[in-house]
Short mmCIF file of C-alpha atoms and ligand atoms in Angstrom, two decimals:
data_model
loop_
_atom_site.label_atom_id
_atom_site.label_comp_id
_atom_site.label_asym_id
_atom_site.label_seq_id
_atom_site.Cartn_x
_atom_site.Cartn_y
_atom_site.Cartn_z
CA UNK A 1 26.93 20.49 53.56
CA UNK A 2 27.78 17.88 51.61
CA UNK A 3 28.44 17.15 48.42
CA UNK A 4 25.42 15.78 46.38
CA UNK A 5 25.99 12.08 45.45
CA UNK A 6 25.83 11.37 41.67
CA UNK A 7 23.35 8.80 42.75
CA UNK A 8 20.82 11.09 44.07
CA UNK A 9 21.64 14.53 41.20
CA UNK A 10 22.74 12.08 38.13
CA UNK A 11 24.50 14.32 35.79
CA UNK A 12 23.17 12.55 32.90
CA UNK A 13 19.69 14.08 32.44
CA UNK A 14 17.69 13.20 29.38
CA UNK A 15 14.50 14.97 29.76
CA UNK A 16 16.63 18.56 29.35
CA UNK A 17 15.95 17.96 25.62
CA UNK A 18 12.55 17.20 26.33
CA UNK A 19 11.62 20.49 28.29
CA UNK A 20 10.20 22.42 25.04
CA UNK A 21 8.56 22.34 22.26
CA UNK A 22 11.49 23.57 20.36
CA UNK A 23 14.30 21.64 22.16
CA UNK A 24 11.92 18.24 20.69
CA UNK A 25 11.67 19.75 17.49
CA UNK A 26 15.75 20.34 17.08
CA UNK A 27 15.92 16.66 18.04
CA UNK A 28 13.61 15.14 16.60
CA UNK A 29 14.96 12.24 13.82
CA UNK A 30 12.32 11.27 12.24
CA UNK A 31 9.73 13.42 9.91
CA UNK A 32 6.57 12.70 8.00
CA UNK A 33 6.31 14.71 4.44
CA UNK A 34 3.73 14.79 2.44
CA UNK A 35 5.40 13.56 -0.20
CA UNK A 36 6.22 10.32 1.48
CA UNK A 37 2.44 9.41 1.58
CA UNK A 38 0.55 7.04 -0.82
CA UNK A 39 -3.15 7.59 -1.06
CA UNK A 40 -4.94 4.25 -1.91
CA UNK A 41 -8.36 4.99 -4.31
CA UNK A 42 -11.12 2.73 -5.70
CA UNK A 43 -13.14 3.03 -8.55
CA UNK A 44 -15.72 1.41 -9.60
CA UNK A 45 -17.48 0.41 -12.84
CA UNK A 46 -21.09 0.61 -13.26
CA UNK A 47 -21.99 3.06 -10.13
CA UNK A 48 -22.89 6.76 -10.51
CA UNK A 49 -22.76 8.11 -6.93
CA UNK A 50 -19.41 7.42 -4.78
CA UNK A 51 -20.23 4.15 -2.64
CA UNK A 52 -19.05 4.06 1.10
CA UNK A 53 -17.10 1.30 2.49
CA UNK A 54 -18.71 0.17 5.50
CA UNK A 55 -15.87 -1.05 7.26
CA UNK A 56 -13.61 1.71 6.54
CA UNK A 57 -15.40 4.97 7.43
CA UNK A 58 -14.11 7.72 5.03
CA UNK A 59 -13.36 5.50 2.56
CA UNK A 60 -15.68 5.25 -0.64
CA UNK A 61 -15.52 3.57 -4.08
CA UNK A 62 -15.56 6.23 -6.51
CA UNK A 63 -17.50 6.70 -9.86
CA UNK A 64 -14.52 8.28 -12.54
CA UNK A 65 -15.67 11.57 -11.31
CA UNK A 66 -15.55 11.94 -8.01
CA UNK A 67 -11.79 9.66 -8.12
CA UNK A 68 -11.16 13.08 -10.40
CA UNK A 69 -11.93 15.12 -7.87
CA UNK A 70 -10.34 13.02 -4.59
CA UNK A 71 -6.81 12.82 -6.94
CA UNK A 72 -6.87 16.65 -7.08
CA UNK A 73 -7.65 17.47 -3.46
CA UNK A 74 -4.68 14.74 -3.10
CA UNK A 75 -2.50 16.33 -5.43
CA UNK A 76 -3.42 20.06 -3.87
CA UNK A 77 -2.33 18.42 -0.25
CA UNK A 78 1.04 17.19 -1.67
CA UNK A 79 0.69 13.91 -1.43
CA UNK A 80 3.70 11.65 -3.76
CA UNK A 81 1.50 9.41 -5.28
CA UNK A 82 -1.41 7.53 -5.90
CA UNK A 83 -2.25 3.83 -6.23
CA UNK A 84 -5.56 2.98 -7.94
CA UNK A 85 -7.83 -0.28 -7.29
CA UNK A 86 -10.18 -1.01 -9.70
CA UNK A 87 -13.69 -2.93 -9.70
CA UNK A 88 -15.38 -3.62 -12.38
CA UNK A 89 -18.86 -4.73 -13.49
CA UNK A 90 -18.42 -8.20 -14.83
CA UNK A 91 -15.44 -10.73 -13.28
CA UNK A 92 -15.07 -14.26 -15.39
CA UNK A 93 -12.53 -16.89 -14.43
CA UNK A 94 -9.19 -14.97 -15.93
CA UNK A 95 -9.73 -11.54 -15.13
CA UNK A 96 -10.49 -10.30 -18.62
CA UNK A 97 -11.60 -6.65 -17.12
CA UNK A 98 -7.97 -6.23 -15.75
CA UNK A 99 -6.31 -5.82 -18.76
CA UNK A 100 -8.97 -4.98 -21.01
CA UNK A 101 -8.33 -1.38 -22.08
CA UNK A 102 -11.57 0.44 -21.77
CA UNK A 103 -12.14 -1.44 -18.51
CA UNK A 104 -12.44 0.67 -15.50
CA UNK A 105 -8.91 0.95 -14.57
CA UNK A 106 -7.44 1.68 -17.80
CA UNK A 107 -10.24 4.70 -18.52
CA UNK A 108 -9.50 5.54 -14.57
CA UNK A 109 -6.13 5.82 -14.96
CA UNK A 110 -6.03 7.98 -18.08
CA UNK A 111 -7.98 10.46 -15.84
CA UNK A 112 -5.55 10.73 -13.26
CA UNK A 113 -2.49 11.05 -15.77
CA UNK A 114 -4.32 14.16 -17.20
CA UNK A 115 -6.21 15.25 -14.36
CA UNK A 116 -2.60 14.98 -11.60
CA UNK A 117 -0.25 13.28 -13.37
CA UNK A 118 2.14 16.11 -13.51
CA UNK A 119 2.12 16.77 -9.67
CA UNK A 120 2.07 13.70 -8.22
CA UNK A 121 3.29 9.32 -8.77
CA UNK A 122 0.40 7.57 -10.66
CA UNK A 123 0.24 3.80 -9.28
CA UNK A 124 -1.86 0.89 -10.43
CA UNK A 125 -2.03 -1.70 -8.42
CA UNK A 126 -1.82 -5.08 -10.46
CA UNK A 127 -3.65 -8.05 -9.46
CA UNK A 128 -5.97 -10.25 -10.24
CA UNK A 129 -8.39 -10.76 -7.31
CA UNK A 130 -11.14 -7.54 -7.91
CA UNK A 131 -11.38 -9.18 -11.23
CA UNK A 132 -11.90 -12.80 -11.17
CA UNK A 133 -15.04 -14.30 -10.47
CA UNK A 134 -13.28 -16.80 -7.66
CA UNK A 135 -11.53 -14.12 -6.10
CA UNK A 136 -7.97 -15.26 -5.82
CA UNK A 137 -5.05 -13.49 -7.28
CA UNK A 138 -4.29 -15.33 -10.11
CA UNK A 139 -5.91 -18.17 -12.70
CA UNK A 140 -6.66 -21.73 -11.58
CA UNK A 141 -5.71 -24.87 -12.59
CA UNK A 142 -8.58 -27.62 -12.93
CA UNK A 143 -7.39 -28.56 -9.16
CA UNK A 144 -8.82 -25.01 -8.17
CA UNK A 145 -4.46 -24.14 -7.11
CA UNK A 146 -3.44 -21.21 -8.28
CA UNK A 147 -1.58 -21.56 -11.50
CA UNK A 148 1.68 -19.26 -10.64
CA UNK A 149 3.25 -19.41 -14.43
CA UNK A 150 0.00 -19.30 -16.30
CA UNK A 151 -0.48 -15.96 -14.17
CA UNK A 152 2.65 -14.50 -15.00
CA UNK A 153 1.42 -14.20 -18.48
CA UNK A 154 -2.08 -12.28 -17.35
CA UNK A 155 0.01 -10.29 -15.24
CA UNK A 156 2.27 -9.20 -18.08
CA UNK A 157 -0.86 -8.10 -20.16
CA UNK A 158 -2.05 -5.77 -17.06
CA UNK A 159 1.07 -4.42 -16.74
CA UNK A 160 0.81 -3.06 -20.78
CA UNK A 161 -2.10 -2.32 -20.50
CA UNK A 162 -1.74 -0.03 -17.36
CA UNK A 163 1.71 1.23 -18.82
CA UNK A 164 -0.24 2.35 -21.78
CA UNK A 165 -3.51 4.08 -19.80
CA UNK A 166 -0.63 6.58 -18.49
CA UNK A 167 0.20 4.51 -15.19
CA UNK A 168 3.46 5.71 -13.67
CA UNK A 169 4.47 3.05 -11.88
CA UNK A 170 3.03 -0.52 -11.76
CA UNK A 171 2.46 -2.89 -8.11
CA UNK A 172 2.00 -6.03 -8.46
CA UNK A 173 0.66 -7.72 -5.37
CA UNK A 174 -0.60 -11.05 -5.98
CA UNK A 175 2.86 -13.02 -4.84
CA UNK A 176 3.76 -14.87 -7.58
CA UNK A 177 7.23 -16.11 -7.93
CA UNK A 178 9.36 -14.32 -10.45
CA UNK A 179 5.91 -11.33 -10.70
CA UNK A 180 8.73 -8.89 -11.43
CA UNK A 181 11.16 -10.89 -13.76
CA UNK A 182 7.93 -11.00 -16.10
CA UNK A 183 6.53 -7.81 -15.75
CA UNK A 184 9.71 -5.69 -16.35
CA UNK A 185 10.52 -7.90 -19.37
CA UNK A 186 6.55 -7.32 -20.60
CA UNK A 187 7.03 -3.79 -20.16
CA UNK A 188 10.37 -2.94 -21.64
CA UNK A 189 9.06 -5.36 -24.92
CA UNK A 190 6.26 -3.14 -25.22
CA UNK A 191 8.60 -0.24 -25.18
CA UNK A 192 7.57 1.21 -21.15
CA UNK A 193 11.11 0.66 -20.08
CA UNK A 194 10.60 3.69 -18.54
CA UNK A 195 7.48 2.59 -16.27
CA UNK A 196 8.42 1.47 -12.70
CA UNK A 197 7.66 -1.21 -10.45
CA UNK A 198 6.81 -1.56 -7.09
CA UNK A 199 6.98 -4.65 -5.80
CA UNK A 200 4.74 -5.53 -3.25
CA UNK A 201 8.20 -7.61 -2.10
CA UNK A 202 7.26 -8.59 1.59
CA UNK A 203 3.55 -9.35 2.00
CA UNK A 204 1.58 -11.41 4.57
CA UNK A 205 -1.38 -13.36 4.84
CA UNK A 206 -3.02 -11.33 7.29
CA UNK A 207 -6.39 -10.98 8.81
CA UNK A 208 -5.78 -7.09 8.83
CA UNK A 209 -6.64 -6.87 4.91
CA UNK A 210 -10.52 -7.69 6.08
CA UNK A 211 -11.61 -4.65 5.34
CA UNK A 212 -10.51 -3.75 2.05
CA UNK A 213 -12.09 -7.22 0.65
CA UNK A 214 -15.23 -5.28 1.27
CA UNK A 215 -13.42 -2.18 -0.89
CA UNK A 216 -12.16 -4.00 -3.30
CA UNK A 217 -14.79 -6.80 -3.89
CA UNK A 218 -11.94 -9.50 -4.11
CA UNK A 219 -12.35 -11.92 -0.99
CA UNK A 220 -11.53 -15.63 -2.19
CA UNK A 221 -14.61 -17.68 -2.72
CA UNK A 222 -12.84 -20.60 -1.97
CA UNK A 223 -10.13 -21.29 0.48
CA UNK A 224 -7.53 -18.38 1.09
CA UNK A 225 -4.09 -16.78 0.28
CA UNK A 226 -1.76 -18.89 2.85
CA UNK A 227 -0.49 -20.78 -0.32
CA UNK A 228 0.82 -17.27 -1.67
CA UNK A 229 1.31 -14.98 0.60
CA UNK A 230 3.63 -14.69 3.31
CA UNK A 231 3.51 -16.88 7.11
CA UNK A 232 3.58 -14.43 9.72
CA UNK A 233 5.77 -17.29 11.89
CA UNK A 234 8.63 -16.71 9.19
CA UNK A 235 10.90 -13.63 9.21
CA UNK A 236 14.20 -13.67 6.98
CA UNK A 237 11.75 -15.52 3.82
CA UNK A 238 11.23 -11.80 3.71
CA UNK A 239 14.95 -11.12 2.85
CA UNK A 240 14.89 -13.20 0.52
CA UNK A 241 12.17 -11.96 -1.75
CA UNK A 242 13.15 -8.95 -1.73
CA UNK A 243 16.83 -9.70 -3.01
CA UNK A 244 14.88 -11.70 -5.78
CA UNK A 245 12.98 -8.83 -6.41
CA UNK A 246 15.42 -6.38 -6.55
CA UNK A 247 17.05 -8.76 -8.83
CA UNK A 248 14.15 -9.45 -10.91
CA UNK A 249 14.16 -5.30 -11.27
CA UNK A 250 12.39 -4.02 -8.93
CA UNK A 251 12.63 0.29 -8.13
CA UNK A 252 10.68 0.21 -4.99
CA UNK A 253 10.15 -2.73 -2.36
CA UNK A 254 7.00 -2.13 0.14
CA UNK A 255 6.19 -4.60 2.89
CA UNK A 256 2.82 -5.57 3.98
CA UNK A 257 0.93 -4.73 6.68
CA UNK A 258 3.04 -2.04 8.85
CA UNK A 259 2.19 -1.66 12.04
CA UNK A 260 2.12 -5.27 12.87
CA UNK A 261 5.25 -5.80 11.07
CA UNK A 262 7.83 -3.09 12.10
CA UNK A 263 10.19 -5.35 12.59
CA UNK A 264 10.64 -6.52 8.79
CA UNK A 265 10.22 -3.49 7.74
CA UNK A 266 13.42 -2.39 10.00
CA UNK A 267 14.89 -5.62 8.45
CA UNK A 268 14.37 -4.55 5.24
CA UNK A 269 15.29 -1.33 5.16
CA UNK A 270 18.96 -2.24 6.72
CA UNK A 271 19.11 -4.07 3.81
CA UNK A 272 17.53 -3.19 0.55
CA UNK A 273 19.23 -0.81 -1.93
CA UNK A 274 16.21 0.38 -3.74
CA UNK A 275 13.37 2.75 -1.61
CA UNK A 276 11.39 0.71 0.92
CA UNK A 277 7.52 0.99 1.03
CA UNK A 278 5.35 0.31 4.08
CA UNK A 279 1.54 0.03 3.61
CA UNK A 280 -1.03 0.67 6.25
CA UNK A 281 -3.44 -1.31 5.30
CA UNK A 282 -7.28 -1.49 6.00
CA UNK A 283 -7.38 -2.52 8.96
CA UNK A 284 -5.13 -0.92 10.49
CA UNK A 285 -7.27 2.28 9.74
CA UNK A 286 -10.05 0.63 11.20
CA UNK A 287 -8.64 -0.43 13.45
CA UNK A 288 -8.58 3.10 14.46
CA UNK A 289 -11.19 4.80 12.68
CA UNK A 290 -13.10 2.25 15.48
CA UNK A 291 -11.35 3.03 18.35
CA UNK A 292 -11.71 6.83 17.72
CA UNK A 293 -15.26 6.37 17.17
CA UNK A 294 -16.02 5.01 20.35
CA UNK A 295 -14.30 7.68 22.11
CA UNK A 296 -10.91 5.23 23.15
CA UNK A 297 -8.24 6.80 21.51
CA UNK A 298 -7.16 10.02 20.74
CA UNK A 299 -7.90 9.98 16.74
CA UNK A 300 -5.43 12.53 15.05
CA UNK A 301 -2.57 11.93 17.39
CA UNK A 302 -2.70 7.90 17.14
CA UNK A 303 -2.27 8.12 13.53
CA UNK A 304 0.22 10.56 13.30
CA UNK A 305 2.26 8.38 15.34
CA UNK A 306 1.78 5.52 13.43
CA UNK A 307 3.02 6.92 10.83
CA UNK A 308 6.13 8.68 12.67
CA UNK A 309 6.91 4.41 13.82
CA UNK A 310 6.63 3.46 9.97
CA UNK A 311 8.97 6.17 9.31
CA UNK A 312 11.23 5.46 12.23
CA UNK A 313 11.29 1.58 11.34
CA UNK A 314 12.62 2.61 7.57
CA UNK A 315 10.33 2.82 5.25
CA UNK A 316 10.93 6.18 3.04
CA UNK A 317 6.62 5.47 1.18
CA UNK A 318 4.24 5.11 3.21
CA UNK A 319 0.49 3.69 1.53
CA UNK A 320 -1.98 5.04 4.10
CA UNK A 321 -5.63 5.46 3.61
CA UNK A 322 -5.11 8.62 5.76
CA UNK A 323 -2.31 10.02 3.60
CA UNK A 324 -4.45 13.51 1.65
CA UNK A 325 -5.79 13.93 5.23
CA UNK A 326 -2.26 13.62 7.21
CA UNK A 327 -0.58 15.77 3.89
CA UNK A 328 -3.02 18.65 4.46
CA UNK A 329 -2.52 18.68 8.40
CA UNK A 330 1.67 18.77 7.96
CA UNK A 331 1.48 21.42 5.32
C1 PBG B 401 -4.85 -7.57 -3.64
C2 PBG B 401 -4.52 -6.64 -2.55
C3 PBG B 401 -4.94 -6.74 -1.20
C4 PBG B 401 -4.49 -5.56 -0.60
C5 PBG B 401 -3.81 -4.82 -1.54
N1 PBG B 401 -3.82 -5.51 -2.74
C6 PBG B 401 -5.77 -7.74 -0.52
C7 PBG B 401 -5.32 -9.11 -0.36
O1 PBG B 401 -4.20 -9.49 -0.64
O2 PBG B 401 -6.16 -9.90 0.10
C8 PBG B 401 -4.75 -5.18 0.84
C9 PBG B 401 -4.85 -3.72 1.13
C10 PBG B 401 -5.50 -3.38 2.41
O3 PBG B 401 -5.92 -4.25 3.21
O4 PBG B 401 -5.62 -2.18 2.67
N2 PBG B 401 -3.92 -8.49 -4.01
#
């Protein structure tokens, strides 16, 4: 007989590390932890039962107690961290609630420093758009543009007045130039040198953040974000505000949307010397949430492996309206 040809028995055989369960597991490169995982919350002023978001089934805006409870069923599934998103009851043209400190966020956030800030990351996320009454992230000028200096200065009241409700870390994600130069240099005047930023470095204006308007009560009134956030058409812009925020101070970049942008976040992550953040945003999860609910797609395992391709891409945090779910399956 004779010999087989390497052509038709190839010596070089893949699938033998595929063959078991255990052989994948010794090879695998990639892991989701718990601690990785971000869980988003909202809270809102004025309501006394949790209110569902519509478009984002599992989702709710919570009344003070029942964000108590979801940041300790967070905390007892190991999540790293929390980000909160306020709404209050009144918005006016600057945003007053956002800084004001017995507004919503501020009394919110005090709960979750006593209630889980030992065990887990508390995050505010620091904007303007749930609190102005036009709905864009910063203040206008009397040509209705959005006044990127004159916002640096609201944004460096939030940040105190977060830093001083017990927030670990502050995000600011409204895209203004030089957000972070101002903000650190707010902070460490009011003596929070030790409170950390997250930049919200990288992030697009994208139709996937649909959903949360409805969370978050902060769709533009007028016009939309294309003037501050990102073009999806661009790529290495996103280089470039990260180095500026890293110089500006930043301790954690995060790029915005994921899934649709794995390939920044790769970019990124090759590149940045600080921790690299990826957020799923709303509608990516539902996105899926929909999918799964009309019997298309297989629920459980399509998000795990979105978050295993986050993970793979680079990004060490991953913000994921899924994340005390996900946490409690992996432990
Ligand atoms: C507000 C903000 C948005 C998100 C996080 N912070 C919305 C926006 O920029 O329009 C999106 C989060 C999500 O879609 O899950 N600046």
């Amino acid at each position: 007989m004779a010999e087989p040809s390497p052509a038709s028995f190839p010596a070089a055989r893949p699938r033998r590390l595929r063959r078991t369960a255990a052989l994948r597991r010794l090879a695998a490169q990639v892991d989701v932890r718990p601690a990785d995982l971000v869980q988003p919350l909202f809270v809102k002023e004025g309501i006394s039962e949790p209110v569902p978001v519509a478009s984002m089934p599992g989702v709710a805006q919570h009344t003070r107690d029942s964000l108590r409870k979801a940041a300790a069923e967070a905390a007892e599934a190991g999540v790293g961290g929390l980000i909160l998103f306020g709404i209050p009851a009144a918005k006016d043209d600057r945003g007053s609630a956002a800084d004001d400190p017995d507004g919503i966020v501020q009394a919110a956030l005090r709960d979750l420093r006593a209630e889980v800030g030992a065990r887990l990351v508390v995050m505010a996320d620091l904007c303007l758009c749930e609190y102005t009454d036009h709905g864009h992230c910063g203040v206008l000028t009397p040509g209705r543009d959005v006044d990127n200096d004159a916002t640096l200065e609201r944004y460096q009241a939030i940040a105190v007045a977060q830093a001083r409700a017990g927030a670990h870390v502050v995000a600011p994600s409204g895209m203004m130039d030089g957000q972070v130069a101002a903000i650190r240099q707010a902070l460490d005047g009011a003596g929070f040198a030790d409170v950390a930023i997250c930049a919200y470095a990288v992030k697009y204006a994208s139709g996937f953040y649909g959903p949360f308007r409805d969370a978050a009560e902060g769709a533009p009134r007028f016009g939309d974000r294309a003037s501050y956030q990102q073009d999806p058409a661009r790529r290495e812009e996103a280089l470039r505000e990260v180095m500026l925020d890293v110089a500006e101070g930043a301790d954690i970049v995060m790029v915005k949307p994921a899934l649709p942008y794995l390939d920044i976040v790769g970019m990124v992550a090759r590149q940045a010397s600080v921790p690299v953040a990826a957020y799923q945003v709303s509608g990516e999860y539902a996105m899926i949430e929909a999918a799964a609910a009309a019997g298309w797609l297989d629920r459980d395992r399509v998000i795990g492996e979105t978050l295993t391709a986050i993970k793979r891409a680079g990004a060490g945090i991953i913000l994921t309206y899924w994340a005390t779910e996900v946490a409690r399956r992996l432990a």
